[in-house]
């Protein structure tokens, strides 16, 4: 992982529309498509399907707004603020292994769609540190498809 691999700041909110509207009104952000999908993830407590709604800003620094999912890591940071830093990873599983060796804790992973979960190929992973930071690692191979998420909506 490198600082240059950072590509978004994630904000989790209980009021999605109000958060997007406030960032638009006060900072002039414009937004790509809003996506809502059921996502199968592996949590420390076991497998779970969560419904995630998110929307990326068109401008940089790129923001990702995520709707809160009660009882999961996708809940707002106490007092508000940045929920996670998103990074591209060439090998999510290898980066997860390195981070856990350095004291980070895995909060959620998602296997790469279309692969056998036993192969250990990950689409994304969320990890947190004792210092209060949370990061999301996303497989760099999905970047071309994800670019649609921050393309201007016409």
PDB file of C-alpha atoms in Angstrom:
ATOM      1  CA  UNK A   1       0.000   0.000   0.000  1.00  0.00           C
ATOM      2  CA  UNK A   2       1.078   3.536  -0.768  1.00  0.00           C
ATOM      3  CA  UNK A   3      -0.366   6.965  -0.050  1.00  0.00           C
ATOM      4  CA  UNK A   4      -0.827   7.406  -3.812  1.00  0.00           C
ATOM      5  CA  UNK A   5      -3.312   4.495  -3.786  1.00  0.00           C
ATOM      6  CA  UNK A   6      -5.829   6.463  -1.689  1.00  0.00           C
ATOM      7  CA  UNK A   7      -8.896   7.248  -3.828  1.00  0.00           C
ATOM      8  CA  UNK A   8     -11.774   8.237  -1.572  1.00  0.00           C
ATOM      9  CA  UNK A   9     -12.944   9.356   1.864  1.00  0.00           C
ATOM     10  CA  UNK A  10     -15.981   7.481   3.161  1.00  0.00           C
ATOM     11  CA  UNK A  11     -18.720   9.111   5.215  1.00  0.00           C
ATOM     12  CA  UNK A  12     -21.460   6.951   6.755  1.00  0.00           C
ATOM     13  CA  UNK A  13     -24.714   8.722   7.562  1.00  0.00           C
ATOM     14  CA  UNK A  14     -28.180   8.035   8.916  1.00  0.00           C
ATOM     15  CA  UNK A  15     -29.657  10.754   6.671  1.00  0.00           C
ATOM     16  CA  UNK A  16     -28.288  10.096   3.203  1.00  0.00           C
ATOM     17  CA  UNK A  17     -30.235  12.765   1.309  1.00  0.00           C
ATOM     18  CA  UNK A  18     -29.508  15.499   3.863  1.00  0.00           C
ATOM     19  CA  UNK A  19     -25.783  14.683   3.853  1.00  0.00           C
ATOM     20  CA  UNK A  20     -25.553  14.794   0.063  1.00  0.00           C
ATOM     21  CA  UNK A  21     -27.591  18.020  -0.036  1.00  0.00           C
ATOM     22  CA  UNK A  22     -25.439  19.698   2.631  1.00  0.00           C
ATOM     23  CA  UNK A  23     -22.175  18.811   0.856  1.00  0.00           C
ATOM     24  CA  UNK A  24     -23.629  20.079  -2.403  1.00  0.00           C
ATOM     25  CA  UNK A  25     -24.916  23.336  -0.907  1.00  0.00           C
ATOM     26  CA  UNK A  26     -21.904  24.174   1.239  1.00  0.00           C
ATOM     27  CA  UNK A  27     -18.979  22.766  -0.787  1.00  0.00           C
ATOM     28  CA  UNK A  28     -20.378  22.491  -4.316  1.00  0.00           C
ATOM     29  CA  UNK A  29     -19.996  18.745  -4.668  1.00  0.00           C
ATOM     30  CA  UNK A  30     -21.738  17.023  -7.568  1.00  0.00           C
ATOM     31  CA  UNK A  31     -22.561  13.341  -7.480  1.00  0.00           C
ATOM     32  CA  UNK A  32     -22.388  10.253  -9.631  1.00  0.00           C
ATOM     33  CA  UNK A  33     -25.033   7.554  -9.648  1.00  0.00           C
ATOM     34  CA  UNK A  34     -26.588   6.355  -6.407  1.00  0.00           C
ATOM     35  CA  UNK A  35     -26.303   2.604  -5.980  1.00  0.00           C
ATOM     36  CA  UNK A  36     -28.224   0.304  -3.656  1.00  0.00           C
ATOM     37  CA  UNK A  37     -27.272  -3.359  -3.643  1.00  0.00           C
ATOM     38  CA  UNK A  38     -27.425  -6.373  -1.363  1.00  0.00           C
ATOM     39  CA  UNK A  39     -23.813  -7.307  -0.591  1.00  0.00           C
ATOM     40  CA  UNK A  40     -22.623 -10.589   0.904  1.00  0.00           C
ATOM     41  CA  UNK A  41     -19.839  -9.923   3.395  1.00  0.00           C
ATOM     42  CA  UNK A  42     -17.875 -11.891   5.942  1.00  0.00           C
ATOM     43  CA  UNK A  43     -17.952 -10.206   9.348  1.00  0.00           C
ATOM     44  CA  UNK A  44     -16.083 -11.385  12.458  1.00  0.00           C
ATOM     45  CA  UNK A  45     -19.429 -12.825  13.590  1.00  0.00           C
ATOM     46  CA  UNK A  46     -19.911 -14.750  10.328  1.00  0.00           C
ATOM     47  CA  UNK A  47     -21.450 -14.255   6.905  1.00  0.00           C
ATOM     48  CA  UNK A  48     -24.138 -11.624   6.449  1.00  0.00           C
ATOM     49  CA  UNK A  49     -25.925  -9.902   3.621  1.00  0.00           C
ATOM     50  CA  UNK A  50     -26.172  -6.125   4.015  1.00  0.00           C
ATOM     51  CA  UNK A  51     -27.967  -3.651   1.820  1.00  0.00           C
ATOM     52  CA  UNK A  52     -25.490  -0.903   1.009  1.00  0.00           C
ATOM     53  CA  UNK A  53     -26.436   2.419  -0.542  1.00  0.00           C
ATOM     54  CA  UNK A  54     -23.581   4.638  -1.649  1.00  0.00           C
ATOM     55  CA  UNK A  55     -22.830   7.554  -3.916  1.00  0.00           C
ATOM     56  CA  UNK A  56     -19.466   9.011  -4.970  1.00  0.00           C
ATOM     57  CA  UNK A  57     -18.674  12.629  -5.663  1.00  0.00           C
ATOM     58  CA  UNK A  58     -17.545  13.596  -9.134  1.00  0.00           C
ATOM     59  CA  UNK A  59     -14.950  16.025  -7.766  1.00  0.00           C
ATOM     60  CA  UNK A  60     -11.787  15.197  -5.905  1.00  0.00           C
ATOM     61  CA  UNK A  61     -11.007  14.716  -3.185  1.00  0.00           C
ATOM     62  CA  UNK A  62     -13.549  12.017  -3.915  1.00  0.00           C
ATOM     63  CA  UNK A  63     -16.158  11.480  -1.209  1.00  0.00           C
ATOM     64  CA  UNK A  64     -18.255   8.347  -0.805  1.00  0.00           C
ATOM     65  CA  UNK A  65     -21.513   8.730   1.091  1.00  0.00           C
ATOM     66  CA  UNK A  66     -22.797   5.461   2.575  1.00  0.00           C
ATOM     67  CA  UNK A  67     -26.163   4.875   4.225  1.00  0.00           C
ATOM     68  CA  UNK A  68     -25.912   3.490   7.750  1.00  0.00           C
ATOM     69  CA  UNK A  69     -26.574  -0.214   8.383  1.00  0.00           C
ATOM     70  CA  UNK A  70     -27.428  -0.753  12.063  1.00  0.00           C
ATOM     71  CA  UNK A  71     -25.418  -3.370  13.916  1.00  0.00           C
ATOM     72  CA  UNK A  72     -22.513  -3.374  11.443  1.00  0.00           C
ATOM     73  CA  UNK A  73     -19.340  -1.408  10.893  1.00  0.00           C
ATOM     74  CA  UNK A  74     -21.391   0.779   8.522  1.00  0.00           C
ATOM     75  CA  UNK A  75     -22.592   3.097  11.262  1.00  0.00           C
ATOM     76  CA  UNK A  76     -21.670   6.772  11.583  1.00  0.00           C
ATOM     77  CA  UNK A  77     -18.507   7.700  13.425  1.00  0.00           C
ATOM     78  CA  UNK A  78     -19.490   9.028  16.877  1.00  0.00           C
ATOM     79  CA  UNK A  79     -19.756  12.787  16.551  1.00  0.00           C
ATOM     80  CA  UNK A  80     -19.723  12.550  12.738  1.00  0.00           C
ATOM     81  CA  UNK A  81     -16.771  12.721  10.398  1.00  0.00           C
ATOM     82  CA  UNK A  82     -14.761  10.496   8.128  1.00  0.00           C
ATOM     83  CA  UNK A  83     -15.662   6.820   8.498  1.00  0.00           C
ATOM     84  CA  UNK A  84     -12.862   5.354   6.359  1.00  0.00           C
ATOM     85  CA  UNK A  85     -10.067   6.010   3.898  1.00  0.00           C
ATOM     86  CA  UNK A  86     -10.387   4.018   0.666  1.00  0.00           C
ATOM     87  CA  UNK A  87      -7.299   2.589  -1.076  1.00  0.00           C
ATOM     88  CA  UNK A  88      -6.709   0.589  -4.248  1.00  0.00           C
ATOM     89  CA  UNK A  89      -4.889  -2.688  -3.638  1.00  0.00           C
ATOM     90  CA  UNK A  90      -3.124  -4.945  -6.113  1.00  0.00           C
ATOM     91  CA  UNK A  91      -3.708  -7.917  -3.781  1.00  0.00           C
ATOM     92  CA  UNK A  92      -6.308  -7.221  -1.097  1.00  0.00           C
ATOM     93  CA  UNK A  93      -5.689 -10.506   0.746  1.00  0.00           C
ATOM     94  CA  UNK A  94      -1.927  -9.896   0.909  1.00  0.00           C
ATOM     95  CA  UNK A  95      -2.442  -6.344   2.176  1.00  0.00           C
ATOM     96  CA  UNK A  96      -4.924  -7.626   4.778  1.00  0.00           C
ATOM     97  CA  UNK A  97      -2.334 -10.159   5.960  1.00  0.00           C
ATOM     98  CA  UNK A  98       0.319  -7.440   6.233  1.00  0.00           C
ATOM     99  CA  UNK A  99      -1.976  -5.076   8.104  1.00  0.00           C
ATOM    100  CA  UNK A 100      -3.116  -7.756  10.567  1.00  0.00           C
ATOM    101  CA  UNK A 101       0.546  -8.568  11.272  1.00  0.00           C
ATOM    102  CA  UNK A 102       0.858  -4.897  12.212  1.00  0.00           C
ATOM    103  CA  UNK A 103      -2.077  -4.895  14.631  1.00  0.00           C
ATOM    104  CA  UNK A 104      -5.004  -3.963  12.376  1.00  0.00           C
ATOM    105  CA  UNK A 105      -8.274  -5.877  12.842  1.00  0.00           C
ATOM    106  CA  UNK A 106     -10.404  -7.175   9.989  1.00  0.00           C
ATOM    107  CA  UNK A 107     -13.971  -5.885  10.217  1.00  0.00           C
ATOM    108  CA  UNK A 108     -15.411  -7.144   6.922  1.00  0.00           C
ATOM    109  CA  UNK A 109     -14.357  -8.757   3.663  1.00  0.00           C
ATOM    110  CA  UNK A 110     -16.127  -9.529   0.417  1.00  0.00           C
ATOM    111  CA  UNK A 111     -14.948 -12.209  -1.992  1.00  0.00           C
ATOM    112  CA  UNK A 112     -14.449 -11.156  -5.591  1.00  0.00           C
ATOM    113  CA  UNK A 113     -17.721 -11.896  -7.412  1.00  0.00           C
ATOM    114  CA  UNK A 114     -17.369 -14.822  -9.776  1.00  0.00           C
ATOM    115  CA  UNK A 115     -14.569 -16.445  -7.790  1.00  0.00           C
ATOM    116  CA  UNK A 116     -14.621 -19.331  -5.363  1.00  0.00           C
ATOM    117  CA  UNK A 117     -14.492 -17.810  -1.843  1.00  0.00           C
ATOM    118  CA  UNK A 118     -12.083 -20.616  -0.900  1.00  0.00           C
ATOM    119  CA  UNK A 119      -9.545 -19.073  -3.304  1.00  0.00           C
ATOM    120  CA  UNK A 120      -9.250 -16.045  -1.001  1.00  0.00           C
ATOM    121  CA  UNK A 121      -9.509 -13.423  -3.764  1.00  0.00           C
ATOM    122  CA  UNK A 122     -11.106 -10.372  -2.165  1.00  0.00           C
ATOM    123  CA  UNK A 123     -13.090  -7.551  -3.776  1.00  0.00           C
ATOM    124  CA  UNK A 124     -12.779  -5.412  -0.650  1.00  0.00           C
ATOM    125  CA  UNK A 125     -11.809  -5.479   3.002  1.00  0.00           C
ATOM    126  CA  UNK A 126     -12.378  -3.091   5.901  1.00  0.00           C
ATOM    127  CA  UNK A 127      -9.827  -2.948   8.697  1.00  0.00           C
ATOM    128  CA  UNK A 128      -9.479  -0.786  11.804  1.00  0.00           C
ATOM    129  CA  UNK A 129      -6.557   0.116  14.009  1.00  0.00           C
ATOM    130  CA  UNK A 130      -6.304   0.807  17.715  1.00  0.00           C
ATOM    131  CA  UNK A 131      -5.406   4.381  16.745  1.00  0.00           C
ATOM    132  CA  UNK A 132      -8.956   4.960  15.521  1.00  0.00           C
ATOM    133  CA  UNK A 133      -8.344   4.738  11.784  1.00  0.00           C
ATOM    134  CA  UNK A 134     -10.396   2.585   9.442  1.00  0.00           C
ATOM    135  CA  UNK A 135      -9.400   1.753   5.897  1.00  0.00           C
ATOM    136  CA  UNK A 136     -11.113   0.060   3.000  1.00  0.00           C
ATOM    137  CA  UNK A 137      -8.981  -1.844   0.510  1.00  0.00           C
ATOM    138  CA  UNK A 138     -10.513  -2.332  -2.950  1.00  0.00           C
ATOM    139  CA  UNK A 139      -9.065  -4.585  -5.650  1.00  0.00           C
ATOM    140  CA  UNK A 140      -7.517  -2.363  -8.313  1.00  0.00           C
ATOM    141  CA  UNK A 141      -8.868  -4.613 -11.091  1.00  0.00           C
ATOM    142  CA  UNK A 142     -12.375  -3.250 -10.481  1.00  0.00           C
ATOM    143  CA  UNK A 143     -11.319   0.376 -10.970  1.00  0.00           C
ATOM    144  CA  UNK A 144     -12.441   0.573 -14.630  1.00  0.00           C
ATOM    145  CA  UNK A 145     -15.953  -0.590 -13.692  1.00  0.00           C
ATOM    146  CA  UNK A 146     -16.103   1.641 -10.626  1.00  0.00           C
ATOM    147  CA  UNK A 147     -15.327   4.750 -12.676  1.00  0.00           C
ATOM    148  CA  UNK A 148     -19.009   4.767 -13.658  1.00  0.00           C
ATOM    149  CA  UNK A 149     -19.782   5.529 -10.007  1.00  0.00           C
ATOM    150  CA  UNK A 150     -18.214   8.974 -10.222  1.00  0.00           C
ATOM    151  CA  UNK A 151     -19.025   9.829 -13.796  1.00  0.00           C
ATOM    152  CA  UNK A 152     -21.267  12.841 -14.276  1.00  0.00           C
ATOM    153  CA  UNK A 153     -24.945  11.905 -14.405  1.00  0.00           C
ATOM    154  CA  UNK A 154     -26.549  13.279 -17.564  1.00  0.00           C
TER     155      UNK A 154
END
